[in-house]
Tab-separated table of N, CA and C in Angstrom:
chain	number	residue	atom	x	y	z
A	1	UNK	N	-15.526	-31.828	12.735
A	1	UNK	CA	-14.555	-32.744	13.737
A	1	UNK	C	-13.799	-31.735	14.437
A	2	UNK	N	-13.116	-30.725	13.729
A	2	UNK	CA	-12.097	-29.868	14.200
A	2	UNK	C	-12.609	-29.016	15.342
A	3	UNK	N	-13.950	-28.499	15.186
A	3	UNK	CA	-14.774	-27.887	16.234
A	3	UNK	C	-14.751	-28.722	17.518
A	4	UNK	N	-15.125	-30.096	17.313
A	4	UNK	CA	-15.215	-30.932	18.355
A	4	UNK	C	-13.973	-30.843	19.284
A	5	UNK	N	-12.999	-30.966	18.711
A	5	UNK	CA	-11.432	-31.315	19.280
A	5	UNK	C	-11.344	-29.947	19.912
A	6	UNK	N	-11.377	-28.694	19.297
A	6	UNK	CA	-11.130	-27.666	20.009
A	6	UNK	C	-12.028	-27.218	21.096
A	7	UNK	N	-13.338	-27.748	20.902
A	7	UNK	CA	-14.300	-27.390	22.069
A	7	UNK	C	-13.715	-28.314	23.575
A	8	UNK	N	-13.309	-29.540	22.999
A	8	UNK	CA	-12.941	-30.302	24.059
A	8	UNK	C	-11.644	-29.941	24.678
A	9	UNK	N	-10.585	-29.437	24.024
A	9	UNK	CA	-9.448	-29.034	24.626
A	9	UNK	C	-9.498	-27.529	25.356
A	10	UNK	N	-10.616	-26.747	24.968
A	10	UNK	CA	-10.653	-25.280	25.486
A	10	UNK	C	-11.842	-25.316	26.314
A	11	UNK	N	-12.446	-26.319	26.687
A	11	UNK	CA	-13.826	-26.350	27.309
A	11	UNK	C	-14.042	-25.690	28.615
A	12	UNK	N	-12.947	-25.316	29.385
A	12	UNK	CA	-12.670	-24.460	30.295
A	12	UNK	C	-12.477	-22.998	30.354
A	13	UNK	N	-12.290	-22.690	28.945
A	13	UNK	CA	-12.045	-21.166	28.574
A	13	UNK	C	-13.141	-20.581	28.069
A	14	UNK	N	-13.473	-19.261	28.976
A	14	UNK	CA	-14.726	-18.511	28.565
A	14	UNK	C	-14.421	-18.078	27.057
A	15	UNK	N	-15.566	-18.175	26.236
A	15	UNK	CA	-15.506	-17.495	24.806
A	15	UNK	C	-16.369	-16.125	24.940
A	16	UNK	N	-15.521	-15.189	24.310
A	16	UNK	CA	-16.288	-13.843	24.327
A	16	UNK	C	-16.665	-13.566	22.718
A	17	UNK	N	-17.722	-13.051	22.462
A	17	UNK	CA	-17.944	-12.643	21.287
A	17	UNK	C	-18.372	-10.986	21.164
A	18	UNK	N	-17.732	-10.378	20.385
A	18	UNK	CA	-17.802	-8.909	20.216
A	18	UNK	C	-18.363	-8.604	18.825
A	19	UNK	N	-19.388	-8.248	18.641
A	19	UNK	CA	-19.866	-7.753	17.252
A	19	UNK	C	-19.125	-6.584	16.719
A	20	UNK	N	-19.063	-6.496	15.639
A	20	UNK	CA	-18.127	-5.732	14.902
A	20	UNK	C	-18.269	-4.038	15.486
A	21	UNK	N	-19.625	-3.649	15.689
A	21	UNK	CA	-20.045	-2.310	16.211
A	21	UNK	C	-19.241	-1.985	17.300
A	22	UNK	N	-19.293	-3.156	18.408
A	22	UNK	CA	-18.622	-3.013	19.763
A	22	UNK	C	-17.228	-2.923	19.929
A	23	UNK	N	-16.703	-3.682	18.652
A	23	UNK	CA	-15.168	-3.420	18.675
A	23	UNK	C	-14.852	-2.162	18.144
A	24	UNK	N	-15.412	-1.678	17.134
A	24	UNK	CA	-15.209	-0.403	16.687
A	24	UNK	C	-15.471	0.872	17.575
A	25	UNK	N	-16.523	0.566	18.527
A	25	UNK	CA	-16.851	1.580	19.475
A	25	UNK	C	-15.758	1.562	20.535
A	26	UNK	N	-15.195	0.467	20.881
A	26	UNK	CA	-14.188	0.459	21.820
A	26	UNK	C	-12.992	1.160	21.539
A	27	UNK	N	-12.476	1.244	20.159
A	27	UNK	CA	-11.413	1.824	19.797
A	27	UNK	C	-11.621	3.320	19.141
A	28	UNK	N	-12.671	3.568	18.720
A	28	UNK	CA	-13.026	4.770	18.193
A	28	UNK	C	-14.632	5.109	18.746
A	29	UNK	N	-14.677	6.413	18.886
A	29	UNK	CA	-16.184	6.732	19.492
A	29	UNK	C	-16.998	6.547	18.172
A	30	UNK	N	-18.080	5.784	18.448
A	30	UNK	CA	-19.169	5.563	17.117
A	30	UNK	C	-18.624	4.642	16.171
A	31	UNK	N	-19.275	4.626	14.945
A	31	UNK	CA	-19.389	3.649	14.088
A	31	UNK	C	-17.916	4.214	13.130
A	32	UNK	N	-17.230	3.361	12.421
A	32	UNK	CA	-16.220	3.665	11.687
A	32	UNK	C	-15.969	2.419	10.736
A	33	UNK	N	-15.069	2.888	9.897
A	33	UNK	CA	-14.980	1.846	8.681
A	33	UNK	C	-13.662	0.917	9.101
A	34	UNK	N	-13.617	-0.506	8.781
A	34	UNK	CA	-12.588	-1.052	8.972
A	34	UNK	C	-11.076	-0.647	8.621
A	35	UNK	N	-10.940	0.021	7.732
A	35	UNK	CA	-9.991	0.839	7.275
A	35	UNK	C	-9.376	1.845	8.206
A	36	UNK	N	-10.413	2.498	8.943
A	36	UNK	CA	-10.175	3.735	9.821
A	36	UNK	C	-9.682	3.165	11.013
A	37	UNK	N	-10.341	2.030	11.636
A	37	UNK	CA	-9.839	1.268	12.617
A	37	UNK	C	-8.522	0.977	12.441
A	38	UNK	N	-8.144	0.348	11.403
A	38	UNK	CA	-6.752	-0.288	11.216
A	38	UNK	C	-5.811	0.960	11.241
A	39	UNK	N	-6.105	2.042	10.696
A	39	UNK	CA	-5.175	3.076	10.647
A	39	UNK	C	-4.931	3.528	12.240
A	40	UNK	N	-6.104	3.622	12.952
A	40	UNK	CA	-5.929	4.202	14.377
A	40	UNK	C	-5.029	3.372	15.092
A	41	UNK	N	-5.111	2.010	14.947
A	41	UNK	CA	-4.322	0.849	15.499
A	41	UNK	C	-2.723	1.260	15.186
A	42	UNK	N	-2.739	1.206	13.733
A	42	UNK	CA	-1.250	1.622	13.341
A	42	UNK	C	-0.571	2.718	13.665
A	43	UNK	N	-1.413	3.782	13.922
A	43	UNK	CA	-0.786	5.155	14.479
A	43	UNK	C	-0.500	4.891	15.908
A	44	UNK	N	-1.255	4.112	16.636
A	44	UNK	CA	-0.999	3.864	18.119
A	44	UNK	C	-0.027	2.933	18.361
A	45	UNK	N	0.114	1.974	17.307
A	45	UNK	CA	1.110	0.849	17.587
A	45	UNK	C	2.035	0.726	16.132
A	46	UNK	N	2.845	1.889	15.926
A	46	UNK	CA	3.700	1.902	14.780
A	46	UNK	C	4.443	0.760	14.205
A	47	UNK	N	4.915	-0.025	15.257
A	47	UNK	CA	5.762	-1.047	15.074
A	47	UNK	C	4.719	-2.403	14.494
A	48	UNK	N	3.442	-2.280	14.467
A	48	UNK	CA	2.284	-3.313	14.206
A	48	UNK	C	2.188	-3.264	12.715
A	49	UNK	N	2.395	-4.124	11.907
A	49	UNK	CA	2.384	-4.280	10.473
A	49	UNK	C	1.152	-5.341	10.062
A	50	UNK	N	0.056	-5.223	9.484
A	50	UNK	CA	-0.929	-6.122	9.142
A	50	UNK	C	-0.435	-6.811	7.770
A	51	UNK	N	-0.694	-7.833	7.431
A	51	UNK	CA	-0.620	-8.415	6.025
A	51	UNK	C	-1.757	-8.475	5.287
A	52	UNK	N	-2.921	-8.443	6.147
A	52	UNK	CA	-4.412	-8.590	5.496
A	52	UNK	C	-5.418	-8.038	6.574
A	53	UNK	N	-6.565	-7.985	5.865
A	53	UNK	CA	-7.731	-7.314	6.733
A	53	UNK	C	-8.126	-8.340	8.014
A	54	UNK	N	-7.758	-9.751	7.749
A	54	UNK	CA	-8.079	-10.507	8.881
A	54	UNK	C	-7.126	-10.484	9.993
A	55	UNK	N	-6.143	-10.194	9.695
A	55	UNK	CA	-5.121	-9.709	11.007
A	55	UNK	C	-5.521	-8.540	11.553
A	56	UNK	N	-5.758	-7.579	10.993
A	56	UNK	CA	-6.079	-6.182	11.588
A	56	UNK	C	-7.392	-6.370	12.539
A	57	UNK	N	-8.330	-7.165	11.811
A	57	UNK	CA	-9.624	-7.650	12.436
A	57	UNK	C	-9.440	-8.282	13.941
A	58	UNK	N	-8.669	-9.336	13.612
A	58	UNK	CA	-8.070	-10.041	14.935
A	58	UNK	C	-7.630	-9.245	15.957
A	59	UNK	N	-6.601	-8.327	15.698
A	59	UNK	CA	-5.902	-7.583	16.564
A	59	UNK	C	-6.853	-6.590	17.147
A	60	UNK	N	-7.721	-6.076	16.401
A	60	UNK	CA	-8.818	-5.278	16.848
A	60	UNK	C	-9.757	-5.883	17.623
A	61	UNK	N	-10.020	-6.956	17.678
A	61	UNK	CA	-10.947	-7.805	18.630
A	61	UNK	C	-10.124	-7.931	19.911
A	62	UNK	N	-9.009	-8.386	19.985
A	62	UNK	CA	-8.157	-8.340	21.165
A	62	UNK	C	-7.796	-7.192	21.749
A	63	UNK	N	-7.513	-6.140	21.129
A	63	UNK	CA	-7.506	-4.807	21.620
A	63	UNK	C	-8.819	-4.410	22.485
A	64	UNK	N	-10.203	-4.632	21.810
A	64	UNK	CA	-11.365	-4.586	22.430
A	64	UNK	C	-11.418	-5.276	23.728
A	65	UNK	N	-10.968	-6.581	23.779
A	65	UNK	CA	-11.075	-7.125	25.086
A	65	UNK	C	-10.221	-6.575	26.034
A	66	UNK	N	-9.040	-6.099	25.650
A	66	UNK	CA	-8.043	-5.408	26.801
A	66	UNK	C	-8.730	-4.181	27.273
A	67	UNK	N	-9.266	-3.491	26.201
A	67	UNK	CA	-9.840	-2.088	26.709
A	67	UNK	C	-11.102	-2.267	27.742
A	68	UNK	N	-11.845	-3.252	27.253
A	68	UNK	CA	-13.059	-3.514	28.061
A	68	UNK	C	-12.860	-4.101	29.434
A	69	UNK	N	-11.801	-4.803	29.486
A	69	UNK	CA	-11.361	-5.409	30.778
A	69	UNK	C	-10.542	-4.632	31.589
A	70	UNK	N	-10.166	-3.552	31.051
A	70	UNK	CA	-9.314	-2.571	31.820
A	70	UNK	C	-8.047	-2.862	31.969
A	71	UNK	N	-7.480	-3.794	30.962
A	71	UNK	CA	-6.117	-4.182	30.988
A	71	UNK	C	-5.250	-3.104	30.412
A	72	UNK	N	-5.552	-2.133	29.554
A	72	UNK	CA	-4.795	-1.042	29.021
A	72	UNK	C	-5.579	-0.167	29.210
A	73	UNK	N	-4.968	1.261	29.242
A	73	UNK	CA	-5.676	2.431	29.118
A	73	UNK	C	-5.610	2.705	27.613
A	74	UNK	N	-6.724	3.196	27.191
A	74	UNK	CA	-6.917	3.636	25.679
A	74	UNK	C	-7.780	4.891	25.555
A	75	UNK	N	-7.120	6.042	25.079
A	75	UNK	CA	-7.782	7.115	24.652
A	75	UNK	C	-8.448	7.084	23.303
A	76	UNK	N	-9.789	7.083	23.200
A	76	UNK	CA	-10.614	7.034	21.986
A	76	UNK	C	-10.240	8.186	21.217
A	77	UNK	N	-9.700	7.959	19.872
A	77	UNK	CA	-9.657	9.019	18.992
A	77	UNK	C	-11.169	9.464	18.360
A	78	UNK	N	-11.275	10.722	18.321
A	78	UNK	CA	-12.449	11.125	17.525
A	78	UNK	C	-12.331	11.084	16.026
A	79	UNK	N	-13.213	10.683	15.314
A	79	UNK	CA	-13.397	10.461	13.933
A	79	UNK	C	-13.184	11.996	13.338
A	80	UNK	N	-12.427	11.947	12.240
A	80	UNK	CA	-12.307	13.187	11.358
A	80	UNK	C	-13.574	13.341	10.642
A	81	UNK	N	-13.846	14.450	10.101
A	81	UNK	CA	-14.939	14.945	9.230
A	81	UNK	C	-14.920	13.982	7.844
A	82	UNK	N	-13.698	13.981	7.412
A	82	UNK	CA	-13.641	13.035	6.133
A	82	UNK	C	-14.140	11.620	6.504
A	83	UNK	N	-13.717	11.009	7.691
A	83	UNK	CA	-14.074	9.609	7.914
A	83	UNK	C	-15.650	9.497	8.225
A	84	UNK	N	-16.010	10.638	8.825
A	84	UNK	CA	-17.548	10.641	9.136
A	84	UNK	C	-18.478	10.344	7.715
A	85	UNK	N	-17.736	11.023	6.612
A	85	UNK	CA	-18.543	11.093	5.581
A	85	UNK	C	-18.329	9.923	4.775
A	86	UNK	N	-17.374	9.084	4.913
A	86	UNK	CA	-17.214	7.850	4.140
A	86	UNK	C	-18.323	6.787	4.394
A	87	UNK	N	-18.060	5.751	3.404
A	87	UNK	CA	-19.053	4.653	3.303
A	87	UNK	C	-18.663	3.865	4.745
A	88	UNK	N	-19.672	3.261	5.338
A	88	UNK	CA	-19.300	2.440	6.514
A	88	UNK	C	-19.301	0.983	6.100
A	89	UNK	N	-18.765	0.245	7.089
A	89	UNK	CA	-18.533	-1.349	6.684
A	89	UNK	C	-19.866	-1.933	7.131
């Protein structure tokens, strides 16, 4: 029922879906772990503090939209060798 109400209220708003890989590639070149994406965001925006992984994921998706729609200028960070060798999400 909630989905129906939300769909009714926001029927004229375009919904975008960004797969995790697209979000990560928008913020960092290539694949990265969620942890590394969060670290990059926190380094770029030191005043932003996330309470949990869901918050950092949501912020990353919003940031991806801003980058892809050229609303902000974003310089992608190259991954470190240590990050390249860590387990991927």
